[in-house]
Structures are given as C-alpha cells and as structure tokens.
Amino acid sequence: MIIGSGIAGLRAAIEASEHSRGKLSIGVVTKVHAMRSHSVCAQGGTAAVLRVDRGDSAESHVFDTIKGSDYLADQDAVERLVSIAPKEIFRLEHWGMPWSRESDGRVAQRAFGGHSFPRATFAGDRVGFYEMQTLYDTCLHYPNIEFYHEWYVTSLLVDGGEFRGATAIEIESGNFTGFKAKAGIIATGGAGRLYAFATYSHSSTADGLAMAYRAGIPLKDMEFIQFHPTGLVPSGVLITEGARGDGGILTNKDGDRFMKKYAPQKLELAPRDIVARAIAREIQEGRGLKDESGMEYVHLDLRHLGGEKIKERLSEIREVCIKLRGIDPIEEPIPVRYVCHFTMGGIHANIDGATPVKGLWSAGEAACISVNGANRLGTNSTAICLVWGGITGRAAAEYALHHHSTDFPERAVIEEEKRIYDGIFRGKGEDNPYDIKHELEKTMDEYANVFRTEQGLGDALKTIQALKQRAYQHVEDKSREFNMNLINVLELQSMLEVAEVVLTGAHARTESRGAHFRLDFPKRDDEHWMKHTLAYKTPDGTRLDYSPVTITRYQPQERTY
Ligand SMILES: Cc1cc2nc3c(=O)[nH]c(=O)nc-3n(C[C@H](O)[C@H](O)[C@H](O)COP(=O)(O)OP(=O)(O)OC[C@H]3O[C@@H](n4cnc5c(N)ncnc54)[C@H](O)[C@@H]3O)c2cc1C
C-alpha cells in the first residue's frame, strides 16, 4: 500500500511492481487524483551529477548538500542520494521524460542556489509536471498497480509494532474502509499549508506526518521549515530559483543589488535560507517596496535576460506573472518576498527509508532520511523523491513477497470509523474550522517564520494548544458524498498536531542553524545542537528526544558563500 501519488509514491509503485514481477497487488491511495498531486508544481529542476567531463563531481554535490544543510544532514544518506540520482535521470529519460537539451542533444543543466556546478536537469520550468506525467504513464503499463484516486487515508493500522494497513474514506461516496496490506510506504508530502503565505498546493496538509505521529513514530527535525526567497507578491506562487540560476538579480527599492552584502561570492545563488533572510533584513530596515495589499517586497529583475531566453526557459513563470500580477517579466521586475516552501523534517526513517514500524517505509518530502538537514538545496527534493521512491518501493515489495499475512485489526477499523462518523461528523462545536485554520496560519506566519524568538514561539505554542481544544467539533455539511467539509476538518486536525511539533522543536532549539534562525540565539552551536530532534506524541503533549548526526567525511565549518 502506497499512500500518496506524488513523484515519490509513483516512483515507489513502479519499483515495487517491477521487483515483484506481477506477484504483488500494489495499491496507490491518494486524496487527490494522482496527476493533481503537489509534485506537479515543481518548476526548476532535479539535481544530478551528469557532467563529470566538464568538471562536476559526486564529491562536489555531496559537499554542497552537506554545507547547504548547515551540517545537520546525515552524510551517508547524502552520499547515497548523489550516487543514485544520475541513474534516475536516465531511467526517466527511458520512460519518456522530455528533458530540456543542449544544441548537441545532451540533457541540459542549469545553475541553482548553493550548488557549485550547474547540475539541475530540467524541462523548461515545468519539471514536476513532466516528471509526474512520465511516472504516471509508466505506472499505467503495469496491471498490478491499482490507483485509488480521491481516497482520504485517516489512520495507519499498526499492531504489535507491525504495519497492517490503513483506514480511508472514499471521498465520492463517503464509504469508510480498512485497507489490508503487508507493507506500506507513506509518501504524503510536506506540511507547508500550516502557513498562509506558501508556495504549496492546498492539499499539503501534513496528514501523513500526523498519522505516523499518532501511530507512535517520531517526527524528526520538524523545526526546519524552508522559506523560499521568491514568492510572487501577493499570491505566494513560486518564482523558481531557476530564474536566478539563469541570471535573474534581486534589487531593493533603491535599485541596489543587495546580495553583494550578504553573500559576496554566490550572490543570488547562495542557499535559500541566506537569501530569504537577506530579503527579510532589507524589508525590516526600510529598503523594501510596498504592495497595495500591504505586503512588503523586493524586486527580481529578469529584463536583461531578454525575451527569447525568458520565453524559452521560464515560460511558466512568465505566464504566472502575467495572469496573477498583470506584469510581463520581459518588461518589468517581479515583486517577490520569502515564502513557506519546504519541510526539511518529517517521518523518522533510516537511510533505507524504513520507519521504526516493521513493514512501513516513508519516502519523499514526508520522510526525514535526513539529506536536507537544516536547509535543503533547490532541486534536491525531486531527486530525493526519485531515489527513495525507488529504494522504498523495492524494500517494501521484497518484504511483502516474503512476509505472511497476519491478523487484520478489524476492531481498530471500527473504532476509527466511530471516531470520525460518530464523533467528528456529528460534532456540535461552535467554532468554524475555517476560522481556526486561518488563526493557525496567521500564528505560524507571524511567529515561526524566517526570524524566531523564544517569546514568539512560546506564545504561538499556547495559541495552537488552545486552538486544538476548540477544533474538529463542527462539520456543517451532513451529507456522506463528497463531504469536503469533513475532509477539511480532518486535515485541520493533522495541521494543528504537526504545528505543535514544529513549534515545540523550534522553541527548544536555542541556536540558529540553516532555516531555523533565532534572533535571541543568532549563532550555530555545534557543541549542544549538532543533533536531530525527535518528537514523540504522548498524552501530555510532545516529548522531545535527540539523536546524533552521521558524519562520514566533512566536519562542520563556518558557512560562508
Ligand atoms: C512551487 C514548488 C516548486 C518546486 N520546485 C521544485 C524543483 O524544481 N525541484 C525540486 O527538487 N523540488 C521542488 N519543489 C519541492 C518538490 O516539488 C516537493 O518536495 C516534492 O514534489 C514532494 O513530492 P512527494 O512525492 O513527496 O509528495 P507530493 O507531491 O506532495 O504528494 C503528496 C501525495 O500524498 C497524497 N496524500 C496526502 N495526504 C493524504 C491522505 N490523507 N490520504 C491519501 N493521500 C494523501 C496526496 O494526494 C499526494 O498524492 C517545489 C515545491 C513547490 C511548492
């Protein structure tokens, strides 16, 4: 059973199918139609070392990723990513992926932040859409992969420390079902919709993380939320880093190219945490511009690239700017500011993607393997989805092929159905869940953003805990069929639970590392904090524990760009 049909889930399904040679029945359960999964939004590229002949190397990709992670990445996991990613690029190629090309016909690569070589393979600025289309088409060739589109998984079924399946609602009918499975993979993506100003799809509501957390699996490093430097103002839709990779520059209200101050060598192509903080500083110190929505921003200027290059390589973001903002980047600079973009943390999983529950793996953005550490480099996520989609698909298939079916916990299915249809569905609370969601987003936007403080995080934690008491008691729509009101209330439950984990971890981490920047503790503190955070659910709230970072070759150094 694969929960989630983004790049990670689809890649896992293909691998499981190929590995089992038709002997397993593989179910992909997804709350939206597979081709509406968040992964279709990916724009700029997928990282892989392809051009050793021109000077790129595996060692360079490994080091860039570890330095980018502010030394929190597990170095053995980074090495594995880098060694497998090129094979995934060619595998996709053979399945029909229309990679952008150079004039000699070889796969083209562009520059991206924090990478010291242009190693982002891309397909215009629609890499996620084409990767998804290639993977989905390939899945359809395998008769033993069955899709359950628009099924909402509510909980994992875990018995005696072993995975047994999951419970789900078929959204169309409202029918409640227990899926029996020998092995499972959680590939449910990130938690970005905890924030209002986010590049994420509205379906990125942290369900998988909350399911795992409730099933006793710790969430790892959840305080590290990435803010991308360039969200279009005021919608938050992403303007890919590929725009800066292809030569775009950032300027403030005085027309100054301010990145010269913050990252004199890498400039706009410093890692995202550094560029996002630079924009925040410019705005705080009065050098931003103001939108009529009240939002402050800086400019991303592409005009010097020329119309031809923009139309060829950045056509989607041009279209987005024209449609959503009424400006053409060929003629005008784009108003941008930092925006919630990626969840570095996730479900605690080892280098093989295995969770502490037997028979259960996790892959993609939902999992914390951990390759991204405290700050992900752009284009590494889709690479991680492909690599660990493959690894977990094979491991889960192998396990299912040799594991005998055990008892199915019918009782747990009945209890879960009661929790939802007798409890939440019939709830009579006063509070409108959409108001609570709005308060949650406002709180996270304000206090768990690029700059954080003990006071702010503590206040936010209290707010979230109070919201949890008021939430999920009010489903207005009483029909069973297509009850999105009920689904949204269940999603809200996941979001509140995961927001509490983010804030608890951020409050405890009294240092600044990667995307987690504490104004009251502005330095990285390797002596006390060179460790992963593990958050466990207990009846009294979140309990934190810590685990060591795996270092193979690179001792932490000061991080300058
Ligand atoms: C705008 C944007 C651009 C990006 N561009 C790039 C890029 O160029 N390069 C790069 O490397 N990364 C990029 N990223 C990041 C990257 O796109 C994501 O990290 C990655 O696509 C996540 O894929 P995934 O397979 O883990 O999950 P997702 O694609 O997020 O899919 C999650 C799946 O889980 C399912 N699901 C969730 N909850 C439930 C539930 N309760 N029941 C059933 N199903 C459920 C959903 O239906 C969906 O199928 C970008 C991100 C954004 C926001």
PDB file of N, CA, C and O in Angstrom, residues 433-487:
ATOM      1  N   PRO A 433     -14.314  25.636  11.541  1.00  0.00           N
ATOM      2  CA  PRO A 433     -12.952  25.127  11.328  1.00  0.00           C
ATOM      3  C   PRO A 433     -12.119  26.022  10.408  1.00  0.00           C
ATOM      4  O   PRO A 433     -10.894  26.078  10.530  1.00  0.00           O
ATOM      5  N   TYR A 434     -12.784  26.723   9.495  1.00  0.00           N
ATOM      6  CA  TYR A 434     -12.012  27.567   8.565  1.00  0.00           C
ATOM      7  C   TYR A 434     -11.461  28.795   9.296  1.00  0.00           C
ATOM      8  O   TYR A 434     -10.389  29.291   8.957  1.00  0.00           O
ATOM      9  N   ASP A 435     -12.184  29.252  10.319  1.00  0.00           N
ATOM     10  CA  ASP A 435     -11.632  30.346  11.136  1.00  0.00           C
ATOM     11  C   ASP A 435     -10.427  29.847  11.931  1.00  0.00           C
ATOM     12  O   ASP A 435      -9.431  30.551  12.086  1.00  0.00           O
ATOM     13  N   ILE A 436     -10.554  28.618  12.439  1.00  0.00           N
ATOM     14  CA  ILE A 436      -9.438  28.066  13.226  1.00  0.00           C
ATOM     15  C   ILE A 436      -8.215  27.877  12.321  1.00  0.00           C
ATOM     16  O   ILE A 436      -7.089  28.198  12.696  1.00  0.00           O
ATOM     17  N   LYS A 437      -8.451  27.413  11.115  1.00  0.00           N
ATOM     18  CA  LYS A 437      -7.339  27.234  10.167  1.00  0.00           C
ATOM     19  C   LYS A 437      -6.661  28.575   9.891  1.00  0.00           C
ATOM     20  O   LYS A 437      -5.435  28.675   9.870  1.00  0.00           O
ATOM     21  N   HIS A 438      -7.494  29.593   9.734  1.00  0.00           N
ATOM     22  CA  HIS A 438      -6.954  30.920   9.459  1.00  0.00           C
ATOM     23  C   HIS A 438      -6.086  31.397  10.635  1.00  0.00           C
ATOM     24  O   HIS A 438      -5.005  31.951  10.451  1.00  0.00           O
ATOM     25  N   GLU A 439      -6.555  31.134  11.851  1.00  0.00           N
ATOM     26  CA  GLU A 439      -5.762  31.542  13.035  1.00  0.00           C
ATOM     27  C   GLU A 439      -4.460  30.771  13.113  1.00  0.00           C
ATOM     28  O   GLU A 439      -3.417  31.306  13.493  1.00  0.00           O
ATOM     29  N   LEU A 440      -4.533  29.480  12.774  1.00  0.00           N
ATOM     30  CA  LEU A 440      -3.317  28.649  12.759  1.00  0.00           C
ATOM     31  C   LEU A 440      -2.296  29.240  11.787  1.00  0.00           C
ATOM     32  O   LEU A 440      -1.127  29.461  12.132  1.00  0.00           O
ATOM     33  N   GLU A 441      -2.742  29.536  10.565  1.00  0.00           N
ATOM     34  CA  GLU A 441      -1.825  30.053   9.535  1.00  0.00           C
ATOM     35  C   GLU A 441      -1.235  31.403   9.954  1.00  0.00           C
ATOM     36  O   GLU A 441      -0.046  31.656   9.786  1.00  0.00           O
ATOM     37  N   LYS A 442      -2.102  32.230  10.527  1.00  0.00           N
ATOM     38  CA  LYS A 442      -1.646  33.562  10.952  1.00  0.00           C
ATOM     39  C   LYS A 442      -0.555  33.432  12.022  1.00  0.00           C
ATOM     40  O   LYS A 442       0.458  34.117  11.999  1.00  0.00           O
ATOM     41  N   THR A 443      -0.796  32.517  12.942  1.00  0.00           N
ATOM     42  CA  THR A 443       0.162  32.306  14.041  1.00  0.00           C
ATOM     43  C   THR A 443       1.498  31.818  13.493  1.00  0.00           C
ATOM     44  O   THR A 443       2.566  32.308  13.876  1.00  0.00           O
ATOM     45  N   MET A 444       1.450  30.847  12.580  1.00  0.00           N
ATOM     46  CA  MET A 444       2.699  30.303  12.038  1.00  0.00           C
ATOM     47  C   MET A 444       3.419  31.362  11.193  1.00  0.00           C
ATOM     48  O   MET A 444       4.640  31.515  11.285  1.00  0.00           O
ATOM     49  N   ASP A 445       2.660  32.093  10.363  1.00  0.00           N
ATOM     50  CA  ASP A 445       3.265  33.141   9.533  1.00  0.00           C
ATOM     51  C   ASP A 445       3.988  34.168  10.403  1.00  0.00           C
ATOM     52  O   ASP A 445       5.049  34.672  10.069  1.00  0.00           O
ATOM     53  N   GLU A 446       3.365  34.486  11.540  1.00  0.00           N
ATOM     54  CA  GLU A 446       3.916  35.561  12.360  1.00  0.00           C
ATOM     55  C   GLU A 446       5.100  35.098  13.220  1.00  0.00           C
ATOM     56  O   GLU A 446       6.105  35.776  13.317  1.00  0.00           O
ATOM     57  N   TYR A 447       4.971  33.919  13.832  1.00  0.00           N
ATOM     58  CA  TYR A 447       5.961  33.562  14.867  1.00  0.00           C
ATOM     59  C   TYR A 447       6.932  32.452  14.482  1.00  0.00           C
ATOM     60  O   TYR A 447       7.919  32.242  15.182  1.00  0.00           O
ATOM     61  N   ALA A 448       6.617  31.691  13.459  1.00  0.00           N
ATOM     62  CA  ALA A 448       7.524  30.579  13.101  1.00  0.00           C
ATOM     63  C   ALA A 448       8.054  30.800  11.695  1.00  0.00           C
ATOM     64  O   ALA A 448       8.125  29.891  10.889  1.00  0.00           O
ATOM     65  N   ASN A 449       8.429  32.024  11.412  1.00  0.00           N
ATOM     66  CA  ASN A 449       8.856  32.415  10.077  1.00  0.00           C
ATOM     67  C   ASN A 449      10.391  32.445   9.985  1.00  0.00           C
ATOM     68  O   ASN A 449      11.069  31.750  10.724  1.00  0.00           O
ATOM     69  N   VAL A 450      10.911  33.304   9.133  1.00  0.00           N
ATOM     70  CA  VAL A 450      12.356  33.384   8.908  1.00  0.00           C
ATOM     71  C   VAL A 450      13.108  33.751  10.188  1.00  0.00           C
ATOM     72  O   VAL A 450      14.166  33.205  10.491  1.00  0.00           O
ATOM     73  N   PHE A 451      12.567  34.707  10.957  1.00  0.00           N
ATOM     74  CA  PHE A 451      13.173  35.077  12.231  1.00  0.00           C
ATOM     75  C   PHE A 451      12.259  34.622  13.365  1.00  0.00           C
ATOM     76  O   PHE A 451      11.044  34.842  13.327  1.00  0.00           O
ATOM     77  N   ARG A 452      12.838  34.034  14.410  1.00  0.00           N
ATOM     78  CA  ARG A 452      12.056  33.472  15.514  1.00  0.00           C
ATOM     79  C   ARG A 452      12.644  33.925  16.852  1.00  0.00           C
ATOM     80  O   ARG A 452      13.840  34.210  16.936  1.00  0.00           O
ATOM     81  N   THR A 453      11.798  33.952  17.877  1.00  0.00           N
ATOM     82  CA  THR A 453      12.274  34.279  19.229  1.00  0.00           C
ATOM     83  C   THR A 453      11.609  33.344  20.232  1.00  0.00           C
ATOM     84  O   THR A 453      10.567  32.751  19.938  1.00  0.00           O
ATOM     85  N   GLU A 454      12.192  33.259  21.414  1.00  0.00           N
ATOM     86  CA  GLU A 454      11.624  32.400  22.448  1.00  0.00           C
ATOM     87  C   GLU A 454      10.198  32.845  22.790  1.00  0.00           C
ATOM     88  O   GLU A 454       9.271  32.042  22.842  1.00  0.00           O
ATOM     89  N   GLN A 455      10.052  34.166  22.959  1.00  0.00           N
ATOM     90  CA  GLN A 455       8.733  34.708  23.319  1.00  0.00           C
ATOM     91  C   GLN A 455       7.690  34.382  22.243  1.00  0.00           C
ATOM     92  O   GLN A 455       6.605  33.876  22.525  1.00  0.00           O
ATOM     93  N   GLY A 456       8.036  34.660  21.003  1.00  0.00           N
ATOM     94  CA  GLY A 456       7.094  34.442  19.904  1.00  0.00           C
ATOM     95  C   GLY A 456       6.711  32.976  19.783  1.00  0.00           C
ATOM     96  O   GLY A 456       5.533  32.627  19.640  1.00  0.00           O
ATOM     97  N   LEU A 457       7.712  32.105  19.847  1.00  0.00           N
ATOM     98  CA  LEU A 457       7.431  30.669  19.691  1.00  0.00           C
ATOM     99  C   LEU A 457       6.600  30.154  20.868  1.00  0.00           C
ATOM    100  O   LEU A 457       5.688  29.342  20.692  1.00  0.00           O
ATOM    101  N   GLY A 458       6.913  30.665  22.066  1.00  0.00           N
ATOM    102  CA  GLY A 458       6.150  30.247  23.255  1.00  0.00           C
ATOM    103  C   GLY A 458       4.698  30.688  23.144  1.00  0.00           C
ATOM    104  O   GLY A 458       3.762  29.909  23.410  1.00  0.00           O
ATOM    105  N   ASP A 459       4.487  31.932  22.712  1.00  0.00           N
ATOM    106  CA  ASP A 459       3.108  32.434  22.554  1.00  0.00           C
ATOM    107  C   ASP A 459       2.370  31.627  21.486  1.00  0.00           C
ATOM    108  O   ASP A 459       1.199  31.274  21.652  1.00  0.00           O
ATOM    109  N   ALA A 460       3.086  31.338  20.399  1.00  0.00           N
ATOM    110  CA  ALA A 460       2.452  30.590  19.304  1.00  0.00           C
ATOM    111  C   ALA A 460       2.037  29.199  19.774  1.00  0.00           C
ATOM    112  O   ALA A 460       0.950  28.714  19.448  1.00  0.00           O
ATOM    113  N   LEU A 461       2.887  28.584  20.572  1.00  0.00           N
ATOM    114  CA  LEU A 461       2.584  27.246  21.090  1.00  0.00           C
ATOM    115  C   LEU A 461       1.296  27.271  21.923  1.00  0.00           C
ATOM    116  O   LEU A 461       0.425  26.400  21.777  1.00  0.00           O
ATOM    117  N   LYS A 462       1.190  28.300  22.759  1.00  0.00           N
ATOM    118  CA  LYS A 462      -0.040  28.407  23.579  1.00  0.00           C
ATOM    119  C   LYS A 462      -1.263  28.591  22.688  1.00  0.00           C
ATOM    120  O   LYS A 462      -2.326  28.010  22.926  1.00  0.00           O
ATOM    121  N   THR A 463      -1.119  29.426  21.659  1.00  0.00           N
ATOM    122  CA  THR A 463      -2.251  29.653  20.746  1.00  0.00           C
ATOM    123  C   THR A 463      -2.670  28.355  20.077  1.00  0.00           C
ATOM    124  O   THR A 463      -3.865  28.019  20.002  1.00  0.00           O
ATOM    125  N   ILE A 464      -1.693  27.592  19.590  1.00  0.00           N
ATOM    126  CA  ILE A 464      -2.017  26.343  18.876  1.00  0.00           C
ATOM    127  C   ILE A 464      -2.676  25.350  19.830  1.00  0.00           C
ATOM    128  O   ILE A 464      -3.658  24.677  19.479  1.00  0.00           O
ATOM    129  N   GLN A 465      -2.156  25.287  21.061  1.00  0.00           N
ATOM    130  CA  GLN A 465      -2.755  24.339  22.018  1.00  0.00           C
ATOM    131  C   GLN A 465      -4.199  24.728  22.330  1.00  0.00           C
ATOM    132  O   GLN A 465      -5.074  23.864  22.454  1.00  0.00           O
ATOM    133  N   ALA A 466      -4.457  26.032  22.398  1.00  0.00           N
ATOM    134  CA  ALA A 466      -5.842  26.479  22.643  1.00  0.00           C
ATOM    135  C   ALA A 466      -6.714  26.160  21.426  1.00  0.00           C
ATOM    136  O   ALA A 466      -7.870  25.725  21.573  1.00  0.00           O
ATOM    137  N   LEU A 467      -6.161  26.353  20.219  1.00  0.00           N
ATOM    138  CA  LEU A 467      -6.942  26.051  19.009  1.00  0.00           C
ATOM    139  C   LEU A 467      -7.286  24.567  18.952  1.00  0.00           C
ATOM    140  O   LEU A 467      -8.375  24.184  18.521  1.00  0.00           O
ATOM    141  N   LYS A 468      -6.358  23.728  19.408  1.00  0.00           N
ATOM    142  CA  LYS A 468      -6.606  22.276  19.383  1.00  0.00           C
ATOM    143  C   LYS A 468      -7.830  21.908  20.231  1.00  0.00           C
ATOM    144  O   LYS A 468      -8.580  21.008  19.892  1.00  0.00           O
ATOM    145  N   GLN A 469      -8.002  22.628  21.318  1.00  0.00           N
ATOM    146  CA  GLN A 469      -9.156  22.337  22.191  1.00  0.00           C
ATOM    147  C   GLN A 469     -10.477  22.691  21.492  1.00  0.00           C
ATOM    148  O   GLN A 469     -11.501  22.080  21.732  1.00  0.00           O
ATOM    149  N   ARG A 470     -10.410  23.740  20.637  1.00  0.00           N
ATOM    150  CA  ARG A 470     -11.657  24.214  20.011  1.00  0.00           C
ATOM    151  C   ARG A 470     -11.959  23.515  18.689  1.00  0.00           C
ATOM    152  O   ARG A 470     -13.068  23.596  18.179  1.00  0.00           O
ATOM    153  N   ALA A 471     -10.940  22.844  18.150  1.00  0.00           N
ATOM    154  CA  ALA A 471     -11.088  22.383  16.764  1.00  0.00           C
ATOM    155  C   ALA A 471     -11.847  21.084  16.633  1.00  0.00           C
ATOM    156  O   ALA A 471     -12.187  20.434  17.612  1.00  0.00           O
ATOM    157  N   TYR A 472     -12.061  20.696  15.460  1.00  0.00           N
ATOM    158  CA  TYR A 472     -12.732  19.494  14.962  1.00  0.00           C
ATOM    159  C   TYR A 472     -13.980  19.087  15.734  1.00  0.00           C
ATOM    160  O   TYR A 472     -14.170  17.979  16.113  1.00  0.00           O
ATOM    161  N   GLN A 473     -14.796  20.043  15.977  1.00  0.00           N
ATOM    162  CA  GLN A 473     -16.080  19.699  16.592  1.00  0.00           C
ATOM    163  C   GLN A 473     -17.232  20.228  15.755  1.00  0.00           C
ATOM    164  O   GLN A 473     -18.331  20.377  16.251  1.00  0.00           O
ATOM    165  N   HIS A 474     -16.953  20.562  14.515  1.00  0.00           N
ATOM    166  CA  HIS A 474     -18.001  21.240  13.790  1.00  0.00           C
ATOM    167  C   HIS A 474     -17.940  20.885  12.307  1.00  0.00           C
ATOM    168  O   HIS A 474     -17.135  21.442  11.567  1.00  0.00           O
ATOM    169  N   VAL A 475     -18.768  19.921  11.887  1.00  0.00           N
ATOM    170  CA  VAL A 475     -18.886  19.631  10.457  1.00  0.00           C
ATOM    171  C   VAL A 475     -20.280  20.076  10.042  1.00  0.00           C
ATOM    172  O   VAL A 475     -21.281  19.522  10.451  1.00  0.00           O
ATOM    173  N   GLU A 476     -20.299  21.129   9.256  1.00  0.00           N
ATOM    174  CA  GLU A 476     -21.563  21.755   8.880  1.00  0.00           C
ATOM    175  C   GLU A 476     -22.333  20.894   7.865  1.00  0.00           C
ATOM    176  O   GLU A 476     -23.529  20.717   7.958  1.00  0.00           O
ATOM    177  N   ASP A 477     -21.567  20.361   6.898  1.00  0.00           N
ATOM    178  CA  ASP A 477     -22.164  19.564   5.811  1.00  0.00           C
ATOM    179  C   ASP A 477     -22.490  18.167   6.338  1.00  0.00           C
ATOM    180  O   ASP A 477     -21.602  17.447   6.799  1.00  0.00           O
ATOM    181  N   LYS A 478     -23.720  17.772   6.251  1.00  0.00           N
ATOM    182  CA  LYS A 478     -24.112  16.477   6.834  1.00  0.00           C
ATOM    183  C   LYS A 478     -24.301  15.380   5.790  1.00  0.00           C
ATOM    184  O   LYS A 478     -24.846  14.318   6.088  1.00  0.00           O
ATOM    185  N   SER A 479     -23.876  15.625   4.561  1.00  0.00           N
ATOM    186  CA  SER A 479     -24.017  14.548   3.573  1.00  0.00           C
ATOM    187  C   SER A 479     -22.767  13.666   3.600  1.00  0.00           C
ATOM    188  O   SER A 479     -21.693  14.108   3.992  1.00  0.00           O
ATOM    189  N   ARG A 480     -22.921  12.403   3.165  1.00  0.00           N
ATOM    190  CA  ARG A 480     -21.778  11.493   3.146  1.00  0.00           C
ATOM    191  C   ARG A 480     -20.951  11.713   1.868  1.00  0.00           C
ATOM    192  O   ARG A 480     -19.732  11.600   1.899  1.00  0.00           O
ATOM    193  N   GLU A 481     -21.651  12.011   0.742  1.00  0.00           N
ATOM    194  CA  GLU A 481     -20.957  12.071  -0.528  1.00  0.00           C
ATOM    195  C   GLU A 481     -20.168  13.378  -0.673  1.00  0.00           C
ATOM    196  O   GLU A 481     -20.696  14.442  -0.372  1.00  0.00           O
ATOM    197  N   PHE A 482     -18.957  13.242  -1.168  1.00  0.00           N
ATOM    198  CA  PHE A 482     -18.093  14.400  -1.435  1.00  0.00           C
ATOM    199  C   PHE A 482     -18.137  15.447  -0.328  1.00  0.00           C
ATOM    200  O   PHE A 482     -18.294  16.639  -0.592  1.00  0.00           O
ATOM    201  N   ASN A 483     -17.994  14.980   0.883  1.00  0.00           N
ATOM    202  CA  ASN A 483     -18.068  15.921   2.009  1.00  0.00           C
ATOM    203  C   ASN A 483     -16.675  16.506   2.274  1.00  0.00           C
ATOM    204  O   ASN A 483     -15.934  16.041   3.138  1.00  0.00           O
ATOM    205  N   MET A 484     -16.346  17.564   1.530  1.00  0.00           N
ATOM    206  CA  MET A 484     -15.025  18.170   1.680  1.00  0.00           C
ATOM    207  C   MET A 484     -14.913  18.931   2.993  1.00  0.00           C
ATOM    208  O   MET A 484     -13.814  19.164   3.493  1.00  0.00           O
ATOM    209  N   ASN A 485     -16.059  19.276   3.551  1.00  0.00           N
ATOM    210  CA  ASN A 485     -16.053  19.934   4.859  1.00  0.00           C
ATOM    211  C   ASN A 485     -15.475  18.969   5.909  1.00  0.00           C
ATOM    212  O   ASN A 485     -14.602  19.335   6.720  1.00  0.00           O
ATOM    213  N   LEU A 486     -15.928  17.719   5.862  1.00  0.00           N
ATOM    214  CA  LEU A 486     -15.396  16.709   6.793  1.00  0.00           C
ATOM    215  C   LEU A 486     -13.893  16.493   6.544  1.00  0.00           C
ATOM    216  O   LEU A 486     -13.095  16.454   7.492  1.00  0.00           O
ATOM    217  N   ILE A 487     -13.525  16.371   5.272  1.00  0.00           N
ATOM    218  CA  ILE A 487     -12.097  16.151   4.953  1.00  0.00           C
ATOM    219  C   ILE A 487     -11.263  17.335   5.475  1.00  0.00           C
ATOM    220  O   ILE A 487     -10.211  17.156   6.084  1.00  0.00           O
TER     221      ILE A 487
END
